[in-house]
PDB file of N, CA and C in Angstrom:
ATOM      1  N   UNK A 203      10.107 -26.974 -18.949  1.00  0.00           N
ATOM      2  CA  UNK A 203       9.877 -25.442 -18.443  1.00  0.00           C
ATOM      3  C   UNK A 203      11.848 -25.297 -17.391  1.00  0.00           C
ATOM      4  N   UNK A 204      12.735 -24.053 -17.432  1.00  0.00           N
ATOM      5  CA  UNK A 204      13.087 -23.498 -17.164  1.00  0.00           C
ATOM      6  C   UNK A 204      13.362 -22.034 -16.968  1.00  0.00           C
ATOM      7  N   UNK A 205      14.745 -21.906 -16.831  1.00  0.00           N
ATOM      8  CA  UNK A 205      14.784 -20.388 -16.203  1.00  0.00           C
ATOM      9  C   UNK A 205      14.920 -19.508 -17.669  1.00  0.00           C
ATOM     10  N   UNK A 206      15.489 -19.725 -18.198  1.00  0.00           N
ATOM     11  CA  UNK A 206      15.255 -19.493 -19.359  1.00  0.00           C
ATOM     12  C   UNK A 206      14.052 -18.570 -20.334  1.00  0.00           C
ATOM     13  N   UNK A 207      12.978 -19.807 -20.425  1.00  0.00           N
ATOM     14  CA  UNK A 207      11.750 -20.102 -20.387  1.00  0.00           C
ATOM     15  C   UNK A 207      10.875 -19.331 -19.885  1.00  0.00           C
ATOM     16  N   UNK A 208      11.045 -19.106 -18.717  1.00  0.00           N
ATOM     17  CA  UNK A 208      10.213 -19.200 -17.883  1.00  0.00           C
ATOM     18  C   UNK A 208      10.277 -17.363 -17.739  1.00  0.00           C
ATOM     19  N   UNK A 209      11.431 -16.390 -17.635  1.00  0.00           N
ATOM     20  CA  UNK A 209      11.558 -15.170 -18.006  1.00  0.00           C
ATOM     21  C   UNK A 209      11.250 -15.073 -19.978  1.00  0.00           C
ATOM     22  N   UNK A 210      10.971 -15.634 -20.842  1.00  0.00           N
ATOM     23  CA  UNK A 210      11.140 -15.528 -21.881  1.00  0.00           C
ATOM     24  C   UNK A 210       9.629 -15.287 -21.627  1.00  0.00           C
ATOM     25  N   UNK A 211       8.464 -16.353 -21.112  1.00  0.00           N
ATOM     26  CA  UNK A 211       6.672 -15.464 -20.595  1.00  0.00           C
ATOM     27  C   UNK A 211       6.975 -14.572 -19.966  1.00  0.00           C
ATOM     28  N   UNK A 212       7.845 -14.544 -19.190  1.00  0.00           N
ATOM     29  CA  UNK A 212       7.126 -13.033 -17.415  1.00  0.00           C
ATOM     30  C   UNK A 212       7.579 -12.121 -18.907  1.00  0.00           C
ATOM     31  N   UNK A 213       8.771 -11.986 -20.097  1.00  0.00           N
ATOM     32  CA  UNK A 213       8.820 -10.942 -20.716  1.00  0.00           C
ATOM     33  C   UNK A 213       7.600 -10.369 -21.815  1.00  0.00           C
ATOM     34  N   UNK A 214       6.811 -11.802 -21.827  1.00  0.00           N
ATOM     35  CA  UNK A 214       6.264 -11.613 -23.205  1.00  0.00           C
ATOM     36  C   UNK A 214       4.702 -11.214 -22.428  1.00  0.00           C
ATOM     37  N   UNK A 215       4.234 -12.163 -21.048  1.00  0.00           N
ATOM     38  CA  UNK A 215       3.068 -10.971 -20.751  1.00  0.00           C
ATOM     39  C   UNK A 215       3.616  -9.242 -20.078  1.00  0.00           C
ATOM     40  N   UNK A 216       5.418  -9.352 -20.239  1.00  0.00           N
ATOM     41  CA  UNK A 216       5.117  -7.841 -19.729  1.00  0.00           C
ATOM     42  C   UNK A 216       4.448  -6.661 -21.429  1.00  0.00           C
ATOM     43  N   UNK A 217       5.103  -7.466 -21.597  1.00  0.00           N
ATOM     44  CA  UNK A 217       4.913  -7.170 -23.060  1.00  0.00           C
ATOM     45  C   UNK A 217       3.492  -6.646 -23.780  1.00  0.00           C
ATOM     46  N   UNK A 218       3.168  -7.940 -23.451  1.00  0.00           N
ATOM     47  CA  UNK A 218       1.414  -7.641 -24.115  1.00  0.00           C
ATOM     48  C   UNK A 218       0.505  -6.633 -22.738  1.00  0.00           C
ATOM     49  N   UNK A 219       0.989  -6.507 -22.095  1.00  0.00           N
ATOM     50  CA  UNK A 219      -0.146  -5.558 -21.077  1.00  0.00           C
ATOM     51  C   UNK A 219       0.610  -4.799 -20.981  1.00  0.00           C
ATOM     52  N   UNK A 220       1.600  -3.947 -21.590  1.00  0.00           N
ATOM     53  CA  UNK A 220       2.268  -2.649 -22.327  1.00  0.00           C
ATOM     54  C   UNK A 220       2.172  -2.464 -23.234  1.00  0.00           C
ATOM     55  N   UNK A 221       1.386  -3.486 -24.271  1.00  0.00           N
ATOM     56  CA  UNK A 221       0.882  -2.747 -25.536  1.00  0.00           C
ATOM     57  C   UNK A 221      -0.058  -2.644 -25.722  1.00  0.00           C
ATOM     58  N   UNK A 222      -0.678  -3.703 -24.900  1.00  0.00           N
ATOM     59  CA  UNK A 222      -2.274  -3.069 -24.329  1.00  0.00           C
ATOM     60  C   UNK A 222      -2.672  -2.475 -24.051  1.00  0.00           C
ATOM     61  N   UNK A 223      -2.187  -1.858 -22.987  1.00  0.00           N
ATOM     62  CA  UNK A 223      -2.222  -0.265 -22.587  1.00  0.00           C
ATOM     63  C   UNK A 223      -2.584   0.626 -23.393  1.00  0.00           C
ATOM     64  N   UNK A 224      -1.793   0.511 -23.980  1.00  0.00           N
ATOM     65  CA  UNK A 224      -1.141   1.797 -25.563  1.00  0.00           C
ATOM     66  C   UNK A 224      -2.213   1.830 -25.630  1.00  0.00           C
ATOM     67  N   UNK A 225      -2.601   0.690 -26.524  1.00  0.00           N
ATOM     68  CA  UNK A 225      -3.984   0.539 -27.413  1.00  0.00           C
ATOM     69  C   UNK A 225      -5.491   1.652 -26.719  1.00  0.00           C
ATOM     70  N   UNK A 226      -4.883   1.249 -25.686  1.00  0.00           N
ATOM     71  CA  UNK A 226      -6.463   1.588 -25.008  1.00  0.00           C
ATOM     72  C   UNK A 226      -6.160   3.207 -24.332  1.00  0.00           C
ATOM     73  N   UNK A 227      -4.569   3.319 -24.967  1.00  0.00           N
ATOM     74  CA  UNK A 227      -4.472   4.966 -24.501  1.00  0.00           C
ATOM     75  C   UNK A 227      -4.146   4.951 -22.760  1.00  0.00           C
ATOM     76  N   UNK A 228      -4.287   3.989 -22.254  1.00  0.00           N
ATOM     77  CA  UNK A 228      -3.754   4.238 -20.877  1.00  0.00           C
ATOM     78  C   UNK A 228      -1.601   3.823 -20.465  1.00  0.00           C
ATOM     79  N   UNK A 229      -1.534   4.872 -19.636  1.00  0.00           N
ATOM     80  CA  UNK A 229       0.101   4.680 -19.321  1.00  0.00           C
ATOM     81  C   UNK A 229      -0.082   3.394 -18.245  1.00  0.00           C
ATOM     82  N   UNK A 230      -0.024   2.216 -18.484  1.00  0.00           N
ATOM     83  CA  UNK A 230       0.477   1.051 -17.226  1.00  0.00           C
ATOM     84  C   UNK A 230       1.880   1.607 -16.247  1.00  0.00           C
ATOM     85  N   UNK A 231       2.400   2.062 -16.540  1.00  0.00           N
ATOM     86  CA  UNK A 231       3.755   2.381 -15.767  1.00  0.00           C
ATOM     87  C   UNK A 231       3.363   3.342 -14.722  1.00  0.00           C
ATOM     88  N   UNK A 232       2.751   4.324 -14.774  1.00  0.00           N
ATOM     89  CA  UNK A 232       2.113   5.090 -13.259  1.00  0.00           C
ATOM     90  C   UNK A 232       1.543   4.928 -12.756  1.00  0.00           C
ATOM     91  N   UNK A 233       1.732   4.484 -11.686  1.00  0.00           N
ATOM     92  CA  UNK A 233       1.089   3.557  -9.932  1.00  0.00           C
ATOM     93  C   UNK A 233       0.519   4.706  -9.767  1.00  0.00           C
ATOM     94  N   UNK A 234      -0.231   5.143  -9.686  1.00  0.00           N
ATOM     95  CA  UNK A 234       0.075   6.147  -8.167  1.00  0.00           C
ATOM     96  C   UNK A 234      -0.499   5.714  -7.183  1.00  0.00           C
ATOM     97  N   UNK A 235      -1.148   5.014  -7.266  1.00  0.00           N
ATOM     98  CA  UNK A 235      -1.715   3.889  -6.193  1.00  0.00           C
ATOM     99  C   UNK A 235      -1.051   3.395  -5.415  1.00  0.00           C
ATOM    100  N   UNK A 236       0.819   2.945  -6.108  1.00  0.00           N
ATOM    101  CA  UNK A 236       1.756   2.101  -4.894  1.00  0.00           C
ATOM    102  C   UNK A 236       2.303   3.472  -4.545  1.00  0.00           C
ATOM    103  N   UNK A 237       2.458   4.566  -5.244  1.00  0.00           N
ATOM    104  CA  UNK A 237       3.020   5.305  -4.378  1.00  0.00           C
ATOM    105  C   UNK A 237       2.221   6.000  -3.055  1.00  0.00           C
ATOM    106  N   UNK A 238       1.664   6.475  -4.017  1.00  0.00           N
ATOM    107  CA  UNK A 238       0.055   6.396  -1.941  1.00  0.00           C
ATOM    108  C   UNK A 238       1.039   5.389  -1.098  1.00  0.00           C
ATOM    109  N   UNK A 239       0.645   4.262  -1.530  1.00  0.00           N
ATOM    110  CA  UNK A 239       1.202   3.277  -0.501  1.00  0.00           C
ATOM    111  C   UNK A 239       2.390   3.217  -0.260  1.00  0.00           C
ATOM    112  N   UNK A 240       3.197   3.617  -0.211  1.00  0.00           N
ATOM    113  CA  UNK A 240       4.600   3.528   0.221  1.00  0.00           C
ATOM    114  C   UNK A 240       4.320   5.183   0.763  1.00  0.00           C
ATOM    115  N   UNK A 241       3.541   5.756   0.447  1.00  0.00           N
ATOM    116  CA  UNK A 241       3.916   6.735   1.605  1.00  0.00           C
ATOM    117  C   UNK A 241       3.023   6.997   2.590  1.00  0.00           C
ATOM    118  N   UNK A 242       2.778   6.169   2.081  1.00  0.00           N
ATOM    119  CA  UNK A 242       1.351   6.129   4.058  1.00  0.00           C
ATOM    120  C   UNK A 242       2.480   5.235   4.367  1.00  0.00           C
ATOM    121  N   UNK A 243       2.856   4.052   3.937  1.00  0.00           N
ATOM    122  CA  UNK A 243       3.319   3.241   5.055  1.00  0.00           C
ATOM    123  C   UNK A 243       5.050   4.726   5.681  1.00  0.00           C
ATOM    124  N   UNK A 244       4.578   4.728   5.454  1.00  0.00           N
ATOM    125  CA  UNK A 244       6.241   5.400   5.356  1.00  0.00           C
ATOM    126  C   UNK A 244       5.636   6.793   6.939  1.00  0.00           C
ATOM    127  N   UNK A 245       4.636   6.905   6.889  1.00  0.00           N
ATOM    128  CA  UNK A 245       3.727   8.070   7.957  1.00  0.00           C
ATOM    129  C   UNK A 245       3.789   6.349   9.311  1.00  0.00           C
ATOM    130  N   UNK A 246       3.531   5.692   8.415  1.00  0.00           N
ATOM    131  CA  UNK A 246       2.919   4.183   9.710  1.00  0.00           C
ATOM    132  C   UNK A 246       3.326   4.523  10.359  1.00  0.00           C
ATOM    133  N   UNK A 247       5.513   3.488  10.025  1.00  0.00           N
ATOM    134  CA  UNK A 247       6.622   3.189   9.791  1.00  0.00           C
ATOM    135  C   UNK A 247       7.004   4.027  11.490  1.00  0.00           C
ATOM    136  N   UNK A 248       7.172   5.979  10.533  1.00  0.00           N
ATOM    137  CA  UNK A 248       7.557   6.992  11.186  1.00  0.00           C
ATOM    138  C   UNK A 248       6.814   8.001  12.671  1.00  0.00           C
ATOM    139  N   UNK A 249       5.528   7.038  12.305  1.00  0.00           N
ATOM    140  CA  UNK A 249       3.947   7.276  14.085  1.00  0.00           C
ATOM    141  C   UNK A 249       4.662   5.795  14.652  1.00  0.00           C
ATOM    142  N   UNK A 250       5.396   4.647  14.141  1.00  0.00           N
ATOM    143  CA  UNK A 250       5.790   3.155  15.510  1.00  0.00           C
ATOM    144  C   UNK A 250       6.793   3.784  16.153  1.00  0.00           C
ATOM    145  N   UNK A 251       7.695   4.228  15.467  1.00  0.00           N
ATOM    146  CA  UNK A 251       8.825   4.680  16.094  1.00  0.00           C
ATOM    147  C   UNK A 251       8.326   5.445  17.197  1.00  0.00           C
ATOM    148  N   UNK A 252       7.436   6.905  16.604  1.00  0.00           N
ATOM    149  CA  UNK A 252       7.690   8.183  17.693  1.00  0.00           C
ATOM    150  C   UNK A 252       6.603   7.070  19.454  1.00  0.00           C
ATOM    151  N   UNK A 253       5.526   6.517  18.411  1.00  0.00           N
ATOM    152  CA  UNK A 253       4.747   5.676  19.851  1.00  0.00           C
ATOM    153  C   UNK A 253       6.071   4.432  20.615  1.00  0.00           C
ATOM    154  N   UNK A 254       7.015   4.137  20.236  1.00  0.00           N
ATOM    155  CA  UNK A 254       8.077   3.184  20.445  1.00  0.00           C
ATOM    156  C   UNK A 254       8.683   4.484  21.362  1.00  0.00           C
ATOM    157  N   UNK A 255       9.305   5.206  20.800  1.00  0.00           N
ATOM    158  CA  UNK A 255      10.123   5.692  21.847  1.00  0.00           C
ATOM    159  C   UNK A 255       9.482   6.307  23.127  1.00  0.00           C
ATOM    160  N   UNK A 256       8.223   7.135  23.126  1.00  0.00           N
ATOM    161  CA  UNK A 256       7.185   7.423  23.997  1.00  0.00           C
ATOM    162  C   UNK A 256       6.345   6.407  24.962  1.00  0.00           C
ATOM    163  N   UNK A 257       6.669   5.471  24.179  1.00  0.00           N
ATOM    164  CA  UNK A 257       6.979   3.673  25.595  1.00  0.00           C
ATOM    165  C   UNK A 257       7.460   3.732  26.471  1.00  0.00           C
ATOM    166  N   UNK A 258       8.724   3.386  25.614  1.00  0.00           N
ATOM    167  CA  UNK A 258      10.328   3.341  26.409  1.00  0.00           C
ATOM    168  C   UNK A 258      10.963   4.929  27.680  1.00  0.00           C
ATOM    169  N   UNK A 259       9.949   5.861  27.554  1.00  0.00           N
ATOM    170  CA  UNK A 259      10.812   7.118  28.530  1.00  0.00           C
ATOM    171  C   UNK A 259       9.451   6.396  29.867  1.00  0.00           C
ATOM    172  N   UNK A 260       8.028   6.512  28.964  1.00  0.00           N
ATOM    173  CA  UNK A 260       6.300   6.617  30.083  1.00  0.00           C
ATOM    174  C   UNK A 260       5.838   5.030  29.551  1.00  0.00           C
ATOM    175  N   UNK A 261       5.566   4.576  31.419  1.00  0.00           N
ATOM    176  CA  UNK A 261       5.185   3.663  31.210  1.00  0.00           C
ATOM    177  C   UNK A 261       2.828   3.117  31.680  1.00  0.00           C
ATOM    178  N   UNK A 262       2.929   3.087  31.135  1.00  0.00           N
ATOM    179  CA  UNK A 262       1.802   2.669  31.285  1.00  0.00           C
ATOM    180  C   UNK A 262       0.527   4.202  30.897  1.00  0.00           C
ATOM    181  N   UNK A 263       0.238   4.505  29.756  1.00  0.00           N
ATOM    182  CA  UNK A 263      -0.336   5.649  29.079  1.00  0.00           C
ATOM    183  C   UNK A 263      -1.311   4.925  28.157  1.00  0.00           C
ATOM    184  N   UNK A 264      -2.467   5.896  28.335  1.00  0.00           N
ATOM    185  CA  UNK A 264      -3.056   5.834  27.021  1.00  0.00           C
ATOM    186  C   UNK A 264      -3.155   6.830  25.896  1.00  0.00           C
ATOM    187  N   UNK A 265      -3.536   5.940  24.878  1.00  0.00           N
ATOM    188  CA  UNK A 265      -3.762   6.670  23.800  1.00  0.00           C
ATOM    189  C   UNK A 265      -3.163   7.891  22.923  1.00  0.00           C
ATOM    190  N   UNK A 266      -4.733   8.088  24.107  1.00  0.00           N
ATOM    191  CA  UNK A 266      -4.575   9.422  23.927  1.00  0.00           C
ATOM    192  C   UNK A 266      -3.455  10.127  24.357  1.00  0.00           C
ATOM    193  N   UNK A 267      -3.551  10.251  25.567  1.00  0.00           N
ATOM    194  CA  UNK A 267      -2.039  10.553  26.183  1.00  0.00           C
ATOM    195  C   UNK A 267      -1.389  10.818  25.649  1.00  0.00           C
ATOM    196  N   UNK A 268      -0.649   9.206  24.916  1.00  0.00           N
ATOM    197  CA  UNK A 268       1.266   8.984  23.772  1.00  0.00           C
ATOM    198  C   UNK A 268       0.611   9.588  23.033  1.00  0.00           C
ATOM    199  N   UNK A 269      -0.294  10.117  21.709  1.00  0.00           N
ATOM    200  CA  UNK A 269      -0.709  11.136  20.827  1.00  0.00           C
ATOM    201  C   UNK A 269      -0.815  12.640  21.381  1.00  0.00           C
ATOM    202  N   UNK A 270      -0.949  13.148  22.240  1.00  0.00           N
ATOM    203  CA  UNK A 270      -0.367  14.873  22.426  1.00  0.00           C
ATOM    204  C   UNK A 270       0.300  14.714  22.449  1.00  0.00           C
ATOM    205  N   UNK A 271       1.183  13.983  23.381  1.00  0.00           N
ATOM    206  CA  UNK A 271       2.293  14.139  23.796  1.00  0.00           C
ATOM    207  C   UNK A 271       3.383  14.707  22.224  1.00  0.00           C
ATOM    208  N   UNK A 272       2.882  13.059  21.440  1.00  0.00           N
ATOM    209  CA  UNK A 272       4.045  13.529  19.915  1.00  0.00           C
ATOM    210  C   UNK A 272       2.637  14.065  18.729  1.00  0.00           C
ATOM    211  N   UNK A 273       1.755  14.557  18.730  1.00  0.00           N
ATOM    212  CA  UNK A 273       1.398  15.649  18.010  1.00  0.00           C
ATOM    213  C   UNK A 273       0.621  14.881  16.933  1.00  0.00           C
ATOM    214  N   UNK A 274      -0.267  13.828  17.194  1.00  0.00           N
ATOM    215  CA  UNK A 274      -0.271  12.517  16.497  1.00  0.00           C
ATOM    216  C   UNK A 274      -1.848  12.928  16.803  1.00  0.00           C
ATOM    217  N   UNK A 275      -2.743  12.077  16.107  1.00  0.00           N
ATOM    218  CA  UNK A 275      -4.438  11.799  15.895  1.00  0.00           C
ATOM    219  C   UNK A 275      -3.762  10.768  17.017  1.00  0.00           C
ATOM    220  N   UNK A 276      -5.343  11.180  18.124  1.00  0.00           N
ATOM    221  CA  UNK A 276      -5.125   9.690  18.539  1.00  0.00           C
ATOM    222  C   UNK A 276      -5.326   7.987  18.297  1.00  0.00           C
ATOM    223  N   UNK A 277      -6.756   8.455  17.504  1.00  0.00           N
ATOM    224  CA  UNK A 277      -6.843   7.129  16.292  1.00  0.00           C
ATOM    225  C   UNK A 277      -5.361   6.710  16.024  1.00  0.00           C
ATOM    226  N   UNK A 278      -4.971   6.554  15.715  1.00  0.00           N
ATOM    227  CA  UNK A 278      -4.167   6.432  14.345  1.00  0.00           C
ATOM    228  C   UNK A 278      -3.398   5.735  15.553  1.00  0.00           C
ATOM    229  N   UNK A 279      -2.511   6.994  16.945  1.00  0.00           N
ATOM    230  CA  UNK A 279      -1.830   5.988  17.484  1.00  0.00           C
ATOM    231  C   UNK A 279      -2.276   4.563  18.937  1.00  0.00           C
ATOM    232  N   UNK A 280      -3.948   4.980  18.421  1.00  0.00           N
ATOM    233  CA  UNK A 280      -4.367   3.729  18.627  1.00  0.00           C
ATOM    234  C   UNK A 280      -4.088   2.516  18.086  1.00  0.00           C
ATOM    235  N   UNK A 281      -4.579   3.069  17.392  1.00  0.00           N
ATOM    236  CA  UNK A 281      -4.468   2.017  16.194  1.00  0.00           C
ATOM    237  C   UNK A 281      -3.092   1.056  15.694  1.00  0.00           C
ATOM    238  N   UNK A 282      -2.561   2.158  15.667  1.00  0.00           N
ATOM    239  CA  UNK A 282      -0.421   1.492  16.153  1.00  0.00           C
ATOM    240  C   UNK A 282       0.135   1.036  17.400  1.00  0.00           C
ATOM    241  N   UNK A 283      -0.424   1.498  18.057  1.00  0.00           N
ATOM    242  CA  UNK A 283      -0.511   0.259  19.638  1.00  0.00           C
ATOM    243  C   UNK A 283      -0.821  -0.468  19.672  1.00  0.00           C
ATOM    244  N   UNK A 284      -2.036  -0.793  19.018  1.00  0.00           N
ATOM    245  CA  UNK A 284      -2.855  -2.426  19.197  1.00  0.00           C
ATOM    246  C   UNK A 284      -2.398  -2.932  18.271  1.00  0.00           C
ATOM    247  N   UNK A 285      -1.785  -3.200  17.141  1.00  0.00           N
ATOM    248  CA  UNK A 285      -0.949  -3.347  15.910  1.00  0.00           C
ATOM    249  C   UNK A 285       1.043  -4.117  16.834  1.00  0.00           C
ATOM    250  N   UNK A 286       1.348  -2.881  17.585  1.00  0.00           N
ATOM    251  CA  UNK A 286       2.573  -3.490  18.361  1.00  0.00           C
ATOM    252  C   UNK A 286       2.462  -4.352  19.758  1.00  0.00           C
ATOM    253  N   UNK A 287       0.641  -4.206  19.682  1.00  0.00           N
ATOM    254  CA  UNK A 287       0.820  -5.334  21.100  1.00  0.00           C
ATOM    255  C   UNK A 287       1.015  -6.011  20.365  1.00  0.00           C
ATOM    256  N   UNK A 288       0.244  -6.879  19.262  1.00  0.00           N
ATOM    257  CA  UNK A 288      -0.350  -7.644  18.804  1.00  0.00           C
ATOM    258  C   UNK A 288       0.740  -8.583  18.530  1.00  0.00           C
ATOM    259  N   UNK A 289       2.042  -7.409  17.819  1.00  0.00           N
ATOM    260  CA  UNK A 289       2.988  -8.030  17.151  1.00  0.00           C
ATOM    261  C   UNK A 289       4.324  -7.871  18.260  1.00  0.00           C
ATOM    262  N   UNK A 290       4.815  -7.407  19.732  1.00  0.00           N
ATOM    263  CA  UNK A 290       5.558  -7.233  19.842  1.00  0.00           C
ATOM    264  C   UNK A 290       5.315  -7.606  21.181  1.00  0.00           C
ATOM    265  N   UNK A 291       5.675  -8.833  21.868  1.00  0.00           N
ATOM    266  CA  UNK A 291       6.209  -9.591  22.889  1.00  0.00           C
ATOM    267  C   UNK A 291       6.098  -8.280  24.521  1.00  0.00           C
ATOM    268  N   UNK A 292       6.760  -6.506  23.749  1.00  0.00           N
ATOM    269  CA  UNK A 292       7.003  -6.823  24.924  1.00  0.00           C
ATOM    270  C   UNK A 292       6.123  -5.124  25.341  1.00  0.00           C
ATOM    271  N   UNK A 293       5.491  -5.160  24.563  1.00  0.00           N
ATOM    272  CA  UNK A 293       4.622  -4.338  24.303  1.00  0.00           C
ATOM    273  C   UNK A 293       2.847  -4.241  25.224  1.00  0.00           C
ATOM    274  N   UNK A 294       2.703  -4.529  26.251  1.00  0.00           N
ATOM    275  CA  UNK A 294       1.826  -4.655  27.048  1.00  0.00           C
ATOM    276  C   UNK A 294      -0.061  -3.888  26.944  1.00  0.00           C
ATOM    277  N   UNK A 295      -0.843  -4.411  27.398  1.00  0.00           N
ATOM    278  CA  UNK A 295      -2.181  -3.965  26.865  1.00  0.00           C
ATOM    279  C   UNK A 295      -2.707  -4.077  28.297  1.00  0.00           C
ATOM    280  N   UNK A 296      -3.376  -2.883  28.940  1.00  0.00           N
ATOM    281  CA  UNK A 296      -3.731  -3.255  30.376  1.00  0.00           C
ATOM    282  C   UNK A 296      -5.404  -2.824  29.876  1.00  0.00           C
ATOM    283  N   UNK A 297      -6.133  -3.936  29.840  1.00  0.00           N
ATOM    284  CA  UNK A 297      -7.506  -3.590  29.065  1.00  0.00           C
ATOM    285  C   UNK A 297      -8.201  -2.360  30.313  1.00  0.00           C
ATOM    286  N   UNK A 298      -8.571  -1.959  29.705  1.00  0.00           N
ATOM    287  CA  UNK A 298     -10.373  -1.327  30.420  1.00  0.00           C
ATOM    288  C   UNK A 298     -11.330  -1.395  29.985  1.00  0.00           C
ATOM    289  N   UNK A 299     -12.468  -1.019  30.526  1.00  0.00           N
ATOM    290  CA  UNK A 299     -13.993  -1.160  30.654  1.00  0.00           C
ATOM    291  C   UNK A 299     -14.698  -0.594  28.975  1.00  0.00           C
ATOM    292  N   UNK A 300     -14.129   0.675  28.388  1.00  0.00           N
ATOM    293  CA  UNK A 300     -13.331   1.345  26.911  1.00  0.00           C
ATOM    294  C   UNK A 300     -12.296   1.707  26.705  1.00  0.00           C
ATOM    295  N   UNK A 301     -12.017   0.733  25.030  1.00  0.00           N
ATOM    296  CA  UNK A 301     -10.958   0.988  24.472  1.00  0.00           C
ATOM    297  C   UNK A 301     -10.488   1.927  24.274  1.00  0.00           C
ATOM    298  N   UNK A 302     -10.812   3.674  24.420  1.00  0.00           N
ATOM    299  CA  UNK A 302      -9.522   4.637  24.669  1.00  0.00           C
ATOM    300  C   UNK A 302      -9.108   4.684  25.959  1.00  0.00           C
ATOM    301  N   UNK A 303      -9.292   3.672  27.147  1.00  0.00           N
ATOM    302  CA  UNK A 303      -9.474   3.832  28.826  1.00  0.00           C
ATOM    303  C   UNK A 303      -7.638   2.666  28.000  1.00  0.00           C
ATOM    304  N   UNK A 304      -7.784   1.860  28.171  1.00  0.00           N
ATOM    305  CA  UNK A 304      -6.898   1.328  27.624  1.00  0.00           C
ATOM    306  C   UNK A 304      -5.135   1.362  28.132  1.00  0.00           C
ATOM    307  N   UNK A 305      -4.685   0.803  28.894  1.00  0.00           N
ATOM    308  CA  UNK A 305      -3.247   1.737  29.383  1.00  0.00           C
ATOM    309  C   UNK A 305      -1.986   0.689  28.102  1.00  0.00           C
ATOM    310  N   UNK A 306      -1.463   1.313  27.987  1.00  0.00           N
ATOM    311  CA  UNK A 306      -0.218   1.088  27.386  1.00  0.00           C
ATOM    312  C   UNK A 306       1.010   0.952  27.262  1.00  0.00           C
ATOM    313  N   UNK A 307       1.874  -0.228  27.543  1.00  0.00           N
ATOM    314  CA  UNK A 307       3.114   0.087  28.504  1.00  0.00           C
ATOM    315  C   UNK A 307       4.216  -0.773  27.291  1.00  0.00           C
ATOM    316  N   UNK A 308       5.348  -0.754  27.946  1.00  0.00           N
ATOM    317  CA  UNK A 308       6.900  -1.488  27.436  1.00  0.00           C
ATOM    318  C   UNK A 308       7.591  -1.654  28.138  1.00  0.00           C
ATOM    319  N   UNK A 309       7.156  -3.538  28.340  1.00  0.00           N
ATOM    320  CA  UNK A 309       8.083  -3.694  29.594  1.00  0.00           C
ATOM    321  C   UNK A 309       9.635  -4.037  29.134  1.00  0.00           C
ATOM    322  N   UNK A 310      10.891  -4.712  29.007  1.00  0.00           N
ATOM    323  CA  UNK A 310      12.193  -4.673  29.338  1.00  0.00           C
ATOM    324  C   UNK A 310      12.518  -5.974  30.126  1.00  0.00           C
TER     325      UNK A 310
END
């Protein structure tokens, strides 16, 4: 096995999939799910940026307070904050009895 043979094998499978899709009248190269995923990821990244900017200016806010200040859905902001807190050691969570009351802050 070498790079040429591997490339030829991959090309063969690509053409086989395209040909089979043509036989069953499907456009194998139209992937609306991929495009929808890209759009959703873009919105999530924009939301995370807005949340990060808000955390940098204010300390100890709930997800709902942050959401209203950036005009976003509280549940989306909560999940973004939880994700950020899990992956960024500078984002801190002060847990409370109810998750909706958790306080989020950015430590420098």
